[in-house]
mmCIF file of C-alpha atoms in Angstrom:
data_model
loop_
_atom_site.group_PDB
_atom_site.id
_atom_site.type_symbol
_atom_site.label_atom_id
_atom_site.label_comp_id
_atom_site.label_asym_id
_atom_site.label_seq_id
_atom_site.Cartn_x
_atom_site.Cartn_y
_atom_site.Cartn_z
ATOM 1 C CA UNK O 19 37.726 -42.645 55.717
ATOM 2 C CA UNK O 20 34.651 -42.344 57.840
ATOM 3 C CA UNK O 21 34.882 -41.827 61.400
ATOM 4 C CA UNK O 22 32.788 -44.351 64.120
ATOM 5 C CA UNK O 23 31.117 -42.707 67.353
ATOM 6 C CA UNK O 24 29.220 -44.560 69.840
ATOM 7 C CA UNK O 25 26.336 -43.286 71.101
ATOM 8 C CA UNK O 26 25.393 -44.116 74.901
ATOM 9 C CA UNK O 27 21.944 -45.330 74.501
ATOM 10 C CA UNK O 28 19.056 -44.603 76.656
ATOM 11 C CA UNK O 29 18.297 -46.706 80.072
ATOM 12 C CA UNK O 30 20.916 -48.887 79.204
ATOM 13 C CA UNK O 31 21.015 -51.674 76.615
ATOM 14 C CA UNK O 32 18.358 -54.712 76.594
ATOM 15 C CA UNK O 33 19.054 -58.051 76.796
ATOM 16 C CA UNK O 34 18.999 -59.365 72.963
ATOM 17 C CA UNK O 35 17.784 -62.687 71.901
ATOM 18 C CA UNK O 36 20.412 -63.812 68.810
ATOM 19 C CA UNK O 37 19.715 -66.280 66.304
ATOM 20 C CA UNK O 38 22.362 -67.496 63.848
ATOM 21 C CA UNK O 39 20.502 -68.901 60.889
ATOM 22 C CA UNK O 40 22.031 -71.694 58.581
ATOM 23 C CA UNK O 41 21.191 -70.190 55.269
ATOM 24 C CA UNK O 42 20.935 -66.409 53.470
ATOM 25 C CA UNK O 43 17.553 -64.832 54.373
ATOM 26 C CA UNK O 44 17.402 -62.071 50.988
ATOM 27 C CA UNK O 45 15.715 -59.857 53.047
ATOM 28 C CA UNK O 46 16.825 -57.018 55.428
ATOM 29 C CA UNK O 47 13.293 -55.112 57.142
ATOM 30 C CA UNK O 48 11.653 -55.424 60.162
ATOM 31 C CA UNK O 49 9.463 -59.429 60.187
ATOM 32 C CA UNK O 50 6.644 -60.612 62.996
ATOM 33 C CA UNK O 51 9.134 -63.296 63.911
ATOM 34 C CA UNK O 52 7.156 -63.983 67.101
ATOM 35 C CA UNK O 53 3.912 -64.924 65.037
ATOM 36 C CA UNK O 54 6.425 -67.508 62.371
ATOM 37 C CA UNK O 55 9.527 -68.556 63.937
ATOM 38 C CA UNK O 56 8.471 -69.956 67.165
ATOM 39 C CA UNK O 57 11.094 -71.896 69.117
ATOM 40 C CA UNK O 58 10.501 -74.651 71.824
ATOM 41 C CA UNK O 59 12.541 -76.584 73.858
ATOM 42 C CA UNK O 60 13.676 -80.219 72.423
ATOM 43 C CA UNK O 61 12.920 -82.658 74.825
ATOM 44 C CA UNK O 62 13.750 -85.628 72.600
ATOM 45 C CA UNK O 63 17.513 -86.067 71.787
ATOM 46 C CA UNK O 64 17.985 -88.555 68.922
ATOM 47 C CA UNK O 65 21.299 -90.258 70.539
ATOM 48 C CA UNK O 66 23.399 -89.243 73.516
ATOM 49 C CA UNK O 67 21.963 -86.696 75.408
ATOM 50 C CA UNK O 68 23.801 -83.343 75.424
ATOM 51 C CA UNK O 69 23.982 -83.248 78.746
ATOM 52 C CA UNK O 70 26.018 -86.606 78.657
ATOM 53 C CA UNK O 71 28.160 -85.147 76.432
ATOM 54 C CA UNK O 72 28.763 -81.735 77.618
ATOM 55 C CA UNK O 73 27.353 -80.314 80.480
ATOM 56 C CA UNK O 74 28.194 -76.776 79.507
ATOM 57 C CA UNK O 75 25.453 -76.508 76.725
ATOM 58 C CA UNK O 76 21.979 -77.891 77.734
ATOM 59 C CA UNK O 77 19.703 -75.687 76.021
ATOM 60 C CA UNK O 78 18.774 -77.268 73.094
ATOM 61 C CA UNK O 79 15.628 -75.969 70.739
ATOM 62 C CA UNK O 80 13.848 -76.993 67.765
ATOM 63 C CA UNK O 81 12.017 -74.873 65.084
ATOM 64 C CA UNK O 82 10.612 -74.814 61.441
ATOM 65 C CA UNK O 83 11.430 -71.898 59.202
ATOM 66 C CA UNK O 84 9.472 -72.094 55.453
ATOM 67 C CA UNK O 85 8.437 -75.549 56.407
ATOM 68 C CA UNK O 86 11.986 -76.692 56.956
ATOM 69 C CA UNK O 87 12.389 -78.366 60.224
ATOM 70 C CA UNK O 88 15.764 -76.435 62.288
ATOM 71 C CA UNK O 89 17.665 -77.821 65.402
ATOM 72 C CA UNK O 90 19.345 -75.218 67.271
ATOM 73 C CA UNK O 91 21.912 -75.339 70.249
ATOM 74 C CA UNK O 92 22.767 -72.123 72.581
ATOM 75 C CA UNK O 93 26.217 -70.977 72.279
ATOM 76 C CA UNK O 94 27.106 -68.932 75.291
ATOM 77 C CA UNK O 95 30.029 -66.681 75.170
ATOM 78 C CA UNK O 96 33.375 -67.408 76.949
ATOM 79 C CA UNK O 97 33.260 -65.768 80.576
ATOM 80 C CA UNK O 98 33.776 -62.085 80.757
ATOM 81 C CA UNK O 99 32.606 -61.733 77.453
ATOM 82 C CA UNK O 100 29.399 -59.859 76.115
ATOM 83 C CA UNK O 101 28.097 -58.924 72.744
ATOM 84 C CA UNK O 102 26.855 -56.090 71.638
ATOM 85 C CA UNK O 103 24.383 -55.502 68.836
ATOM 86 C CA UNK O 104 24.707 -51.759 67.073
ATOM 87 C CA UNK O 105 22.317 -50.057 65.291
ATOM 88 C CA UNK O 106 23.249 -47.045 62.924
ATOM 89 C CA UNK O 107 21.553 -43.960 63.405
ATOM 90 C CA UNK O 108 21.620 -43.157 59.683
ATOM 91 C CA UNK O 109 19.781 -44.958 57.109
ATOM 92 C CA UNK O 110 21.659 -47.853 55.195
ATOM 93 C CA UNK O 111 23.134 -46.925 51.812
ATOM 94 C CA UNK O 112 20.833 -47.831 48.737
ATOM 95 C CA UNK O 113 22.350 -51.084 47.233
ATOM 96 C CA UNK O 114 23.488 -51.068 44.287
ATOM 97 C CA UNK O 115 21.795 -52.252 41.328
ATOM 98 C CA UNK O 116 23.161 -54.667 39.226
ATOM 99 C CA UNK O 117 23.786 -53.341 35.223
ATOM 100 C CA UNK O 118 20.498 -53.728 32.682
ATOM 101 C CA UNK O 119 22.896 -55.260 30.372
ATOM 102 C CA UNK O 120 25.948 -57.536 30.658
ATOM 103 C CA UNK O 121 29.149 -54.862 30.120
ATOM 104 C CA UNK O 122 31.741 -55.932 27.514
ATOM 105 C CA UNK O 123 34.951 -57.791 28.825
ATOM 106 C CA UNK O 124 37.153 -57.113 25.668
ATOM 107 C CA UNK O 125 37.804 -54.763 23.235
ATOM 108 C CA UNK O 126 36.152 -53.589 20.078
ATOM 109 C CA UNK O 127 38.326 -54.686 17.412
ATOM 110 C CA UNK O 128 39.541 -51.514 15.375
ATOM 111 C CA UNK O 129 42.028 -48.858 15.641
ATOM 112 C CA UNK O 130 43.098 -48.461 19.188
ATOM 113 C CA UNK O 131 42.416 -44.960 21.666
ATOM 114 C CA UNK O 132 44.853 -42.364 22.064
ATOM 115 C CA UNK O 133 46.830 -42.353 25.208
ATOM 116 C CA UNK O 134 45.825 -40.298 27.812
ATOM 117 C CA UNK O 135 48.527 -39.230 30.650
ATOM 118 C CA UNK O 136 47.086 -38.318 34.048
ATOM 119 C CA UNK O 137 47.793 -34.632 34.436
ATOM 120 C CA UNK O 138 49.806 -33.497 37.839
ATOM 121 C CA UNK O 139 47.564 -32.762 40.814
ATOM 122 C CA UNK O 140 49.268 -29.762 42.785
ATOM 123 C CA UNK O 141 49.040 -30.208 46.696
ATOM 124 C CA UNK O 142 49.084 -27.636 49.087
ATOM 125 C CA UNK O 143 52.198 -27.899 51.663
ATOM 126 C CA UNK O 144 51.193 -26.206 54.705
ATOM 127 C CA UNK O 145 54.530 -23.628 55.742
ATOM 128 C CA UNK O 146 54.350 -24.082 59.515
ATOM 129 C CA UNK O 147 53.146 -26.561 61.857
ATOM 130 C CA UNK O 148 50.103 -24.341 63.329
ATOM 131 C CA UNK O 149 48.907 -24.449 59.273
ATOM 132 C CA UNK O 150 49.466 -28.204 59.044
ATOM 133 C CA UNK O 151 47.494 -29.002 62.324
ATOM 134 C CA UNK O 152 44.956 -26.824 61.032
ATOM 135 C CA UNK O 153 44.357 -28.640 57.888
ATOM 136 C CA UNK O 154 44.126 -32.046 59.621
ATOM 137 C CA UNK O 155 41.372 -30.342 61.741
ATOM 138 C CA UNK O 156 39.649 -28.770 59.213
ATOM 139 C CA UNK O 157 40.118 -32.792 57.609
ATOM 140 C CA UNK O 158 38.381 -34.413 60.839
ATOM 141 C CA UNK O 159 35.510 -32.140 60.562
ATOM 142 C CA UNK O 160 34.573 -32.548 56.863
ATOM 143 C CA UNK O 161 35.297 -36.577 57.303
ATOM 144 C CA UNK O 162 32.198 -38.413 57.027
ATOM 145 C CA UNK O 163 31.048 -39.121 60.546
ATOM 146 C CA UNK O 164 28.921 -42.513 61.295
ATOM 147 C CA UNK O 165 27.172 -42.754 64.885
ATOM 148 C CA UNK O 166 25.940 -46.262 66.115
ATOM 149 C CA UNK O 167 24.488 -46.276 69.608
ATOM 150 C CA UNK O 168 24.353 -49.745 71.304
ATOM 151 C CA UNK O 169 20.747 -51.613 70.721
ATOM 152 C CA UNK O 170 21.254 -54.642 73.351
ATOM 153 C CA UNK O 171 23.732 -56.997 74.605
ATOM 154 C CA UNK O 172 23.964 -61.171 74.139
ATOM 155 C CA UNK O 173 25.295 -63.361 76.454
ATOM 156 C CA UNK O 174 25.075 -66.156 73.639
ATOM 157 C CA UNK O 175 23.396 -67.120 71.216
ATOM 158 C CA UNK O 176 21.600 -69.568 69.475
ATOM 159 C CA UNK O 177 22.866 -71.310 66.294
ATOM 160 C CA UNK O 178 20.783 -73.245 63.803
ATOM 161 C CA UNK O 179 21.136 -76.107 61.765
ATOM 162 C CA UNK O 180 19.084 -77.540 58.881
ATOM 163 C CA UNK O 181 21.080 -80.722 58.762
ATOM 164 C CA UNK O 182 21.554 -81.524 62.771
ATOM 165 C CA UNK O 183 22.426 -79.661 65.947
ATOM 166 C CA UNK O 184 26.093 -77.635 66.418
ATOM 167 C CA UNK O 185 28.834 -79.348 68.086
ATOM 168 C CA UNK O 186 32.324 -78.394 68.364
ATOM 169 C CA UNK O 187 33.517 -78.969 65.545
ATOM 170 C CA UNK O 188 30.926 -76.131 63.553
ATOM 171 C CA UNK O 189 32.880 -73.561 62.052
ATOM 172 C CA UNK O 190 30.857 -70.857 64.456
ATOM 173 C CA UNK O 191 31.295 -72.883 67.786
ATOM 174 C CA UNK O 192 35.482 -73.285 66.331
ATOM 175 C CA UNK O 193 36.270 -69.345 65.412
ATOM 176 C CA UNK O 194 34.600 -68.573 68.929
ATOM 177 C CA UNK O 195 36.932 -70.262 70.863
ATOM 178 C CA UNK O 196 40.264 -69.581 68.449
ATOM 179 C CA UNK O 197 39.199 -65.740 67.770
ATOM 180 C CA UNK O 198 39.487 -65.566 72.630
ATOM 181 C CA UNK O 199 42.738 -67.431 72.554
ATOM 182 C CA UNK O 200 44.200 -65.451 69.482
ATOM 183 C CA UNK O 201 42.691 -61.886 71.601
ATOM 184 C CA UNK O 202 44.559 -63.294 74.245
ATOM 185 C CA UNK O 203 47.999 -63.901 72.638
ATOM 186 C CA UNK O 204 48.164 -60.485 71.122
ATOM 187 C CA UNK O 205 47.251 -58.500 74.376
ATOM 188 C CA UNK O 206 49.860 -60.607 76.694
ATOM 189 C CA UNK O 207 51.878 -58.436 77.841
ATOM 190 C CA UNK O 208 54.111 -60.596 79.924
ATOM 191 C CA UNK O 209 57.790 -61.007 78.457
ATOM 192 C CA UNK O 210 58.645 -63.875 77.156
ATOM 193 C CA UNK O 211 55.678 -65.032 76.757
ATOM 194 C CA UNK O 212 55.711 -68.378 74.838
ATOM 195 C CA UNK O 213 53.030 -69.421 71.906
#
């Protein structure tokens, strides 16, 4: 099991634009977003206004990626929330590649392999407690250790859609709101308390 540290990072985090994309992007690298995906504000809302139908989310913004026109709406986070976007100070792990060849899913017909039988693995029991606390230190230091240090914070954030802008009923704008109330409901701590 690998072992998460945060790292405090330096000057304090930035403010983080966020963009939630409606499709897979099959790329992960750095991209001059600000010279392709340029974002500006819609000013023409095709029924209803959204302030008419809820004042809470005004911003509204419209974009092309590849050609394909986007409509995005900002999302802000409930209040007394924040994001937080980590980076990982070690490089990602190489993906793995798929096989050159399809591998077989049954069995050569012919005579059938011997049977193996896993042979016993002996395990050390420590005799004394000072020996067993030793061996879960001398555990925690070989453990894999993984340190992320905190690369900005969001506020909100804006999701995209190919097909129309997000309303509340978008599976995003939905698990945001059940995702607070379920936090909520596990970290009452009245007695009692009713669900």
């Amino acid at each position: 099991m690998t072992s998460i540290h945060f790292a405090a990072s330096r000057g304090g985090p930035r403010e983080a634009p966020l963009h939630l994309m409606p499709f897979h992007i099959a790329y992960d690298g750095p991209a001059p977003l600000s010279t392709y995906f340029l974002v500006h504000p819609d000013s023409a809302p095709d029924g209803p206004s959204q302030e008419q139908v809820n004042p809470s989310r005004v911003q509204r913004f419209i974009s092309t990626f590849r050609g394909r026109a986007l409509k995005g709406t900002h999302i802000p986070l409930p209040d007394g929330y924040t994001g937080v976007l980590l980076r990982s100070s070690a490089p990602a792990a190489p993906k793995a590649k798929p096989p050159a060849r399809p591998t077989p899913t049954k069995r050569r017909p012919g005579p059938s392999s011997k049977k193996r039988a896993a042979s016993p693995i002996p395990i050390p029991v420590p005799d004394s407690d000072d020996e067993a606390e030793q061996a879960v230190q001398r555990a925690e230091e070989e453990r894999p250790r993984k340190e992320l240090r905190v690369d900005g914070v969001f506020r909100g954030f804006v999701l995209w859609g190919a097909d129309g802008e997000a309303d509340e009923e978008d599976a995003y704008v939905r698990a945001l709101g059940e995702w607070r109330r379920l936090a909520e409901l596990i970290h009452d701590t009245s007695v009692g308390a009713t669900v």
